[in-house]
XYZ file of C-alpha atoms in Angstrom:
450
model
C 25.844 45.539 -43.256
C 23.520 44.551 -46.008
C 19.818 43.993 -45.755
C 19.959 39.891 -46.098
C 22.366 40.347 -42.871
C 20.063 42.512 -41.064
C 17.232 39.863 -41.839
C 19.013 36.870 -41.143
C 20.157 38.471 -37.348
C 16.343 39.225 -36.562
C 15.586 35.912 -37.633
C 18.133 34.510 -35.755
C 16.964 36.912 -32.682
C 13.609 35.777 -33.030
C 14.612 32.028 -33.227
C 16.398 32.252 -29.900
C 13.810 33.948 -28.387
C 11.171 31.115 -29.299
C 13.632 28.862 -28.043
C 14.219 30.762 -25.025
C 10.174 30.388 -24.664
C 10.011 26.794 -25.315
C 12.525 25.549 -22.840
C 10.533 27.677 -20.059
C 7.876 25.595 -20.953
C 9.489 22.617 -20.575
C 10.990 23.416 -17.272
C 7.587 24.058 -15.812
C 6.581 20.691 -17.392
C 9.367 18.830 -15.723
C 9.778 21.184 -12.226
C 6.264 21.802 -11.124
C 4.567 18.637 -10.517
C 1.835 17.621 -8.314
C 2.719 13.898 -7.157
C 4.300 12.745 -10.331
C 1.920 14.896 -12.645
C 3.566 17.945 -14.142
C 1.304 20.887 -12.690
C 0.066 22.071 -16.472
C -1.547 18.735 -16.837
C -2.680 18.242 -13.439
C -4.690 21.631 -13.989
C -5.934 20.491 -17.070
C -7.528 17.035 -16.070
C -9.005 19.060 -12.805
C -10.468 21.248 -15.504
C -11.809 18.665 -17.504
C -13.462 16.717 -14.443
C -14.896 20.000 -13.634
C -16.332 20.384 -16.975
C -17.965 16.653 -16.940
C -19.076 17.316 -13.103
C -20.891 20.694 -13.861
C -22.868 18.796 -16.702
C -23.736 15.850 -14.112
C -22.462 13.081 -15.546
C -18.601 11.769 -14.961
C -17.731 8.301 -16.931
C -16.673 5.809 -14.798
C -14.784 4.126 -18.000
C -10.925 3.468 -17.349
C -9.772 6.483 -19.368
C -11.619 8.697 -17.551
C -11.292 6.967 -14.134
C -7.570 7.094 -15.138
C -7.621 10.951 -14.818
C -10.012 11.115 -12.038
C -8.263 8.882 -9.626
C -4.710 10.391 -10.491
C -6.039 14.010 -9.974
C -7.808 13.736 -6.833
C -5.009 10.523 -5.707
C -1.814 12.775 -6.140
C -3.414 15.886 -4.493
C -4.553 14.224 -1.360
C -0.914 12.381 -1.275
C 0.667 16.015 -2.006
C -1.301 17.368 0.754
C -0.094 14.792 3.206
C 3.489 15.001 2.303
C 3.376 18.743 2.747
C 2.042 18.573 6.449
C 4.679 19.675 9.011
C 6.512 17.168 10.875
C 3.608 14.273 10.235
C 4.344 14.812 6.412
C 7.489 12.269 6.490
C 5.891 9.742 9.163
C 3.579 8.651 6.287
C 0.952 11.568 6.409
C 0.634 11.345 2.694
C -0.818 7.598 2.552
C -3.230 8.424 5.420
C -4.206 11.684 3.617
C -4.731 9.851 0.377
C -7.035 7.449 2.126
C -8.838 9.058 4.839
C -9.413 12.499 3.045
C -11.448 11.068 0.483
C -13.649 9.002 3.085
C -14.284 12.388 5.250
C -15.101 14.283 2.021
C -17.822 11.566 0.821
C -19.346 11.582 4.634
C -19.568 15.099 4.808
C -20.902 15.469 1.265
C -18.053 17.644 0.207
C -16.900 15.594 -3.016
C -19.155 15.827 -5.839
C -22.207 12.988 -5.894
C -20.789 12.086 -9.724
C -17.381 11.348 -8.709
C -18.005 9.224 -5.967
C -20.298 7.237 -7.832
C -17.963 6.740 -10.443
C -15.557 6.030 -8.236
C -17.102 3.634 -6.693
C -18.891 1.899 -9.655
C -15.171 1.623 -10.996
C -13.751 -0.091 -7.888
C -15.935 -2.547 -7.609
C -16.252 -3.362 -11.081
C -12.862 -3.796 -11.806
C -11.421 -5.101 -8.840
C -8.418 -2.812 -9.564
C -6.930 -3.785 -6.394
C -6.078 -6.990 -7.146
C -4.231 -6.057 -10.455
C -1.987 -3.467 -8.464
C -1.403 -5.990 -5.937
C -0.528 -8.705 -8.103
C 1.985 -6.876 -10.457
C 3.655 -5.564 -7.396
C 3.884 -9.113 -5.626
C 5.406 -10.372 -8.935
C 7.328 -7.622 -9.767
C 9.129 -7.365 -6.318
C 9.641 -11.165 -5.872
C 11.463 -11.219 -9.466
C 13.724 -8.354 -8.423
C 14.531 -10.401 -5.361
C 18.602 -12.215 -4.965
C 17.135 -15.573 -4.633
C 19.486 -16.653 -1.713
C 17.657 -13.121 0.175
C 14.494 -14.236 -0.754
C 14.808 -18.233 0.431
C 16.238 -16.698 3.706
C 13.493 -14.012 4.042
C 10.297 -16.551 3.657
C 12.078 -18.796 6.094
C 13.198 -16.849 8.818
C 9.852 -14.170 8.801
C 7.665 -16.423 10.846
C 9.980 -16.036 13.690
C 9.296 -12.046 14.464
C 5.632 -12.503 13.354
C 4.579 -14.661 16.072
C 7.005 -13.215 18.679
C 5.541 -9.870 17.844
C 2.040 -11.389 17.936
C 2.529 -13.326 21.295
C 3.917 -10.285 22.676
C 1.444 -7.526 20.766
C -1.365 -9.424 22.876
C -0.008 -9.849 26.050
C 1.108 -5.579 26.062
C -2.712 -5.470 24.978
C -4.605 -7.246 27.542
C -2.204 -5.578 30.569
C -3.023 -1.961 28.918
C -6.973 -3.088 28.875
C -6.541 -4.056 32.289
C -4.797 -0.839 33.347
C -7.833 0.944 32.067
C -10.235 -0.821 33.794
C -11.713 -2.858 30.598
C -13.828 -6.074 30.354
C -10.944 -8.521 28.908
C -13.077 -10.745 27.320
C -14.027 -7.663 25.191
C -10.326 -6.256 25.154
C -8.810 -9.424 23.277
C -12.087 -10.295 21.397
C -13.387 -6.960 20.635
C -9.788 -5.133 20.312
C -7.241 -6.978 19.930
C -8.018 -10.209 18.013
C -9.617 -7.767 15.083
C -6.446 -5.759 15.009
C -4.419 -8.858 13.908
C -7.185 -9.919 11.902
C -5.328 -9.149 8.377
C -8.174 -6.668 7.345
C -11.534 -6.761 6.175
C -12.632 -9.344 3.642
C -10.250 -11.982 4.839
C -10.121 -10.859 8.953
C -13.395 -8.658 9.938
C -15.869 -10.570 7.992
C -15.277 -14.231 8.747
C -14.631 -12.995 12.558
C -17.942 -11.244 12.673
C -19.480 -14.606 11.255
C -18.029 -16.214 13.844
C -19.311 -14.143 16.764
C -22.556 -14.121 15.248
C -22.496 -17.825 15.528
C -21.099 -18.036 18.710
C -22.069 -15.070 21.028
C -25.694 -15.318 19.218
C -25.502 -12.052 18.171
C -26.289 -10.115 15.337
C -23.771 -10.103 12.620
C -24.097 -6.533 11.706
C -23.528 -5.505 15.211
C -20.302 -7.494 15.424
C -19.102 -6.163 12.325
C -19.994 -2.348 13.240
C -17.843 -3.357 16.074
C -14.909 -4.640 14.409
C -14.504 -2.923 11.485
C -13.293 0.354 13.211
C -11.116 -1.154 15.282
C -9.072 -2.869 12.211
C -9.331 0.482 10.398
C -7.635 2.033 13.783
C -5.040 -0.403 13.753
C -3.974 0.184 10.532
C -3.773 3.655 10.937
C -1.555 3.318 13.598
C 0.711 0.910 11.581
C 0.969 3.714 9.027
C 2.159 6.082 11.225
C 4.705 3.319 12.768
C 6.052 2.536 9.100
C 6.462 6.286 8.527
C 8.449 6.696 11.535
C 10.361 3.223 10.979
C 11.490 4.707 7.245
C 12.885 8.178 8.872
C 14.607 5.867 11.526
C 16.441 3.579 8.182
C 17.513 6.775 7.036
C 19.123 8.393 10.363
C 20.578 4.952 10.940
C 21.229 3.193 7.758
C 22.937 0.517 9.112
C 19.505 -0.666 10.391
C 17.662 -1.170 7.079
C 18.009 -3.186 3.819
C 15.696 -0.602 1.804
C 13.448 -3.003 1.121
C 15.117 -6.285 1.336
C 15.036 -8.448 4.848
C 18.285 -10.339 5.099
C 22.022 -8.652 3.800
C 23.229 -10.479 1.057
C 26.685 -11.252 -0.202
C 25.769 -9.440 -3.863
C 24.492 -6.397 -2.545
C 20.955 -5.175 -2.033
C 17.806 -5.240 -4.173
C 18.100 -6.500 -7.087
C 21.408 -8.637 -8.000
C 19.799 -10.659 -10.618
C 20.395 -9.319 -14.077
C 23.297 -7.039 -15.150
C 23.922 -8.723 -17.886
C 20.339 -8.607 -19.681
C 20.541 -5.050 -20.491
C 17.471 -2.455 -20.510
C 14.405 -4.451 -20.886
C 12.137 -2.981 -24.074
C 8.718 -2.544 -24.570
C 8.394 -6.328 -25.020
C 9.662 -7.549 -22.026
C 7.439 -5.137 -19.948
C 4.719 -6.387 -21.331
C 5.743 -9.663 -20.401
C 5.910 -8.771 -17.235
C 2.457 -7.898 -16.921
C 1.562 -10.805 -18.266
C 3.273 -12.794 -16.283
C 1.876 -10.891 -12.855
C -1.646 -11.312 -14.470
C -1.020 -15.161 -15.030
C 0.275 -15.916 -11.782
C -2.635 -13.974 -10.102
C -5.142 -16.798 -11.879
C -2.893 -19.606 -10.721
C -3.559 -18.408 -7.566
C -7.568 -18.063 -8.088
C -7.206 -21.430 -9.387
C -5.746 -22.621 -6.313
C -8.749 -20.424 -4.631
C -11.383 -22.933 -5.984
C -9.446 -26.216 -5.621
C -8.067 -26.067 -1.818
C -9.356 -22.324 -0.837
C -6.090 -20.709 -0.194
C -6.073 -16.841 -0.967
C -5.935 -16.233 -4.261
C -2.942 -13.462 -3.362
C -1.411 -15.948 -1.314
C -1.656 -18.673 -4.139
C 0.159 -16.159 -6.365
C 2.625 -15.719 -4.172
C 3.816 -18.846 -4.073
C 3.703 -19.618 -7.469
C 5.890 -16.305 -8.079
C 8.239 -17.670 -5.458
C 8.326 -20.956 -7.332
C 8.604 -19.474 -10.679
C 11.982 -17.019 -9.059
C 13.764 -20.012 -7.706
C 13.569 -22.458 -10.414
C 14.810 -19.722 -13.089
C 11.720 -20.382 -14.939
C 11.541 -17.034 -16.876
C 14.304 -15.601 -18.275
C 16.598 -12.534 -16.727
C 14.395 -10.201 -19.516
C 11.317 -10.891 -18.642
C 12.518 -10.498 -14.900
C 13.564 -7.220 -15.521
C 10.342 -6.610 -17.423
C 8.518 -7.640 -14.088
C 10.925 -4.982 -12.172
C 10.096 -2.241 -14.410
C 6.195 -3.400 -14.132
C 6.700 -3.131 -10.483
C 8.060 0.294 -10.580
C 5.385 1.766 -12.741
C 2.622 0.489 -10.520
C 4.492 1.758 -7.214
C 5.287 5.653 -8.561
C 1.545 5.950 -10.640
C -0.686 3.697 -9.185
C -0.533 3.877 -5.385
C -1.900 7.216 -4.373
C -4.877 6.689 -6.972
C -5.659 3.498 -5.684
C -5.809 4.873 -2.022
C -7.880 7.186 -2.758
C -10.618 4.923 -4.562
C -10.228 2.737 -1.334
C -11.018 6.235 0.848
C -14.003 6.730 -1.302
C -15.294 3.250 -1.794
C -14.572 1.305 1.193
C -13.530 3.214 3.693
C -16.747 4.604 6.614
C -15.855 7.456 8.186
C -18.468 7.770 11.062
C -17.683 4.189 11.982
C -13.981 5.179 12.386
C -14.702 8.241 14.268
C -17.198 6.580 16.876
C -14.391 4.258 17.716
C -12.045 6.700 18.134
C -12.296 6.830 22.170
C -9.041 7.461 24.241
C -9.473 3.645 25.892
C -9.864 2.336 22.613
C -7.005 4.160 21.200
C -4.375 3.415 23.861
C -5.036 -0.254 23.595
C -4.597 -0.325 20.220
C -1.685 1.874 20.003
C 0.120 -0.612 22.809
C -0.976 -3.818 21.051
C 0.451 -2.543 17.649
C 4.013 -0.755 19.186
C 4.451 -4.111 21.463
C 4.260 -5.951 17.999
C 6.032 -3.545 15.796
C 8.647 -3.213 18.459
C 9.213 -6.945 18.915
C 9.745 -7.628 15.200
C 12.597 -5.164 15.518
C 14.336 -6.483 17.824
C 13.562 -10.137 16.850
C 14.758 -9.397 13.420
C 18.300 -7.701 14.485
C 18.583 -10.500 16.667
C 18.403 -13.493 14.070
C 20.343 -11.526 11.229
C 17.643 -9.673 9.463
C 17.504 -6.118 8.648
C 15.656 -4.618 11.623
C 13.315 -1.492 9.929
C 12.534 -3.742 7.064
C 11.365 -6.602 9.360
C 9.407 -3.962 11.522
C 7.496 -2.571 8.818
C 6.655 -6.080 7.417
C 5.498 -6.566 11.361
C 3.338 -2.880 11.071
C 1.150 -5.035 8.335
C -0.022 -7.840 10.654
C -2.359 -4.558 11.664
C -3.100 -3.795 8.582
C -6.368 -3.116 6.505
C -5.820 -6.130 4.107
C -4.591 -5.560 1.095
C -5.175 -1.974 1.159
C -3.792 -1.401 4.476
C -0.676 -3.192 2.998
C -0.508 -0.574 0.010
C -0.691 2.474 2.450
C 1.663 1.234 5.193
C 4.433 0.318 2.469
C 3.720 3.523 0.806
C 4.202 5.371 4.547
C 7.507 3.204 4.870
C 8.772 3.411 1.151
C 9.121 -0.190 1.421
C 6.933 -1.600 -1.775
C 9.398 -4.188 -2.311
C 8.190 -5.563 1.115
C 4.772 -6.378 -0.804
C 4.985 -10.563 -0.793
C 6.363 -10.942 3.083
C 3.772 -8.083 3.856
C 0.982 -10.972 1.869
C 2.327 -13.465 4.055
C 1.911 -11.518 7.446
C -1.404 -9.835 6.569
C -3.484 -12.917 4.757
C -1.537 -16.428 6.239
C -1.159 -14.366 9.569
C -4.734 -12.745 9.526
C -6.293 -16.214 9.055
C -4.414 -18.424 11.519
C -5.469 -15.605 14.345
C -9.087 -15.645 13.246
C -9.335 -19.505 13.168
C -7.524 -20.040 16.390
C -9.528 -17.110 18.082
C -12.555 -18.420 17.222
C -11.657 -21.679 18.554
C -10.823 -20.471 21.821
C -14.072 -18.736 21.682
C -16.025 -21.458 20.860
C -14.158 -23.667 23.382
C -14.657 -21.668 26.498
C -18.249 -20.943 25.852
C -19.299 -24.469 25.096
């Protein structure tokens, strides 16, 4: 063999070795992940965040906060997923929300991270961007027949669930020797009030006016109950998800109604794969529809997410956008569902989840009333949904959202239940159902005290 042949074989061997090393690196990047983040990128993000923290300044601009929220959010979510037993019952969503809250309370999270996260969350209203992309994308993904029937029928299990939940909650309070007035107005009603902004705060204002108490005191008693109700609903949603996996005939995997054309999106088989332009148009559609909802809020007082929801349904039913843009909306929905959920939950935990108030409300009587109320509400939704021809697991997960902590609770509950496509119905349960409960509850309270 000539010298040139030896040189060629040596070069070939060297290239093969290099290729093997490169492929091994790619294998590490594609196989080992924290959430959706490749492990090397996760470690790099952690190192860069640590350098900023040691320097005493972590910028709150969107570039840095994307990396920060992704790092901490997926770390907390991954921890929850790997917990034995409870890891399959919604622990990822619980950990992504409540671990940050505890870390802030006990001073274990660097102050620069806390300050930057709070500043970013409150200045950007990132939660509303998330919700509008999820709602519009999921509506555009639905079969029109399923969409119409789902919106018409969902109110039946919602109403039945609330009535049964109130009765069971009152019975549990009576059995525990609690005062019926306190049980209903400071335990049961806050659970079904629709969260914080649209539920707990208006309720506290009403209590302050009618009961002649300080609003801060009223809110301090109501808010922890809302959080515990949402926590219970998250666990139940995770349990329902496991039930659906064991008994597939009970679930539509994100659809409320059986459809002749199948489950999730029977909409655009002939539209092809969406390109970047369709993706951009889908995101813009979500933003514009949210602006329509904001206009409705200014004109008639309807919450902006609800107005956006109705506008999106109208566009879908009227075939107002092409199948290509509908697919773009669906891709936006999938991106936000997989990439933004846990970072959002981390931000919520840091910015607006008070750990000490949750701990203070964690008493055995309170917990038993809350668990009984939420379980009865969800169980009734399951049974009524099955009775009227809906997928009972999916209906019950929507019923869980009736006890959620507003929009943030909906995100956590649907994440635990792996049913983010149900966000439009969750918003109905939370916003419309909560507003009705608060209004009727305050009217009843005012009537009996005058």
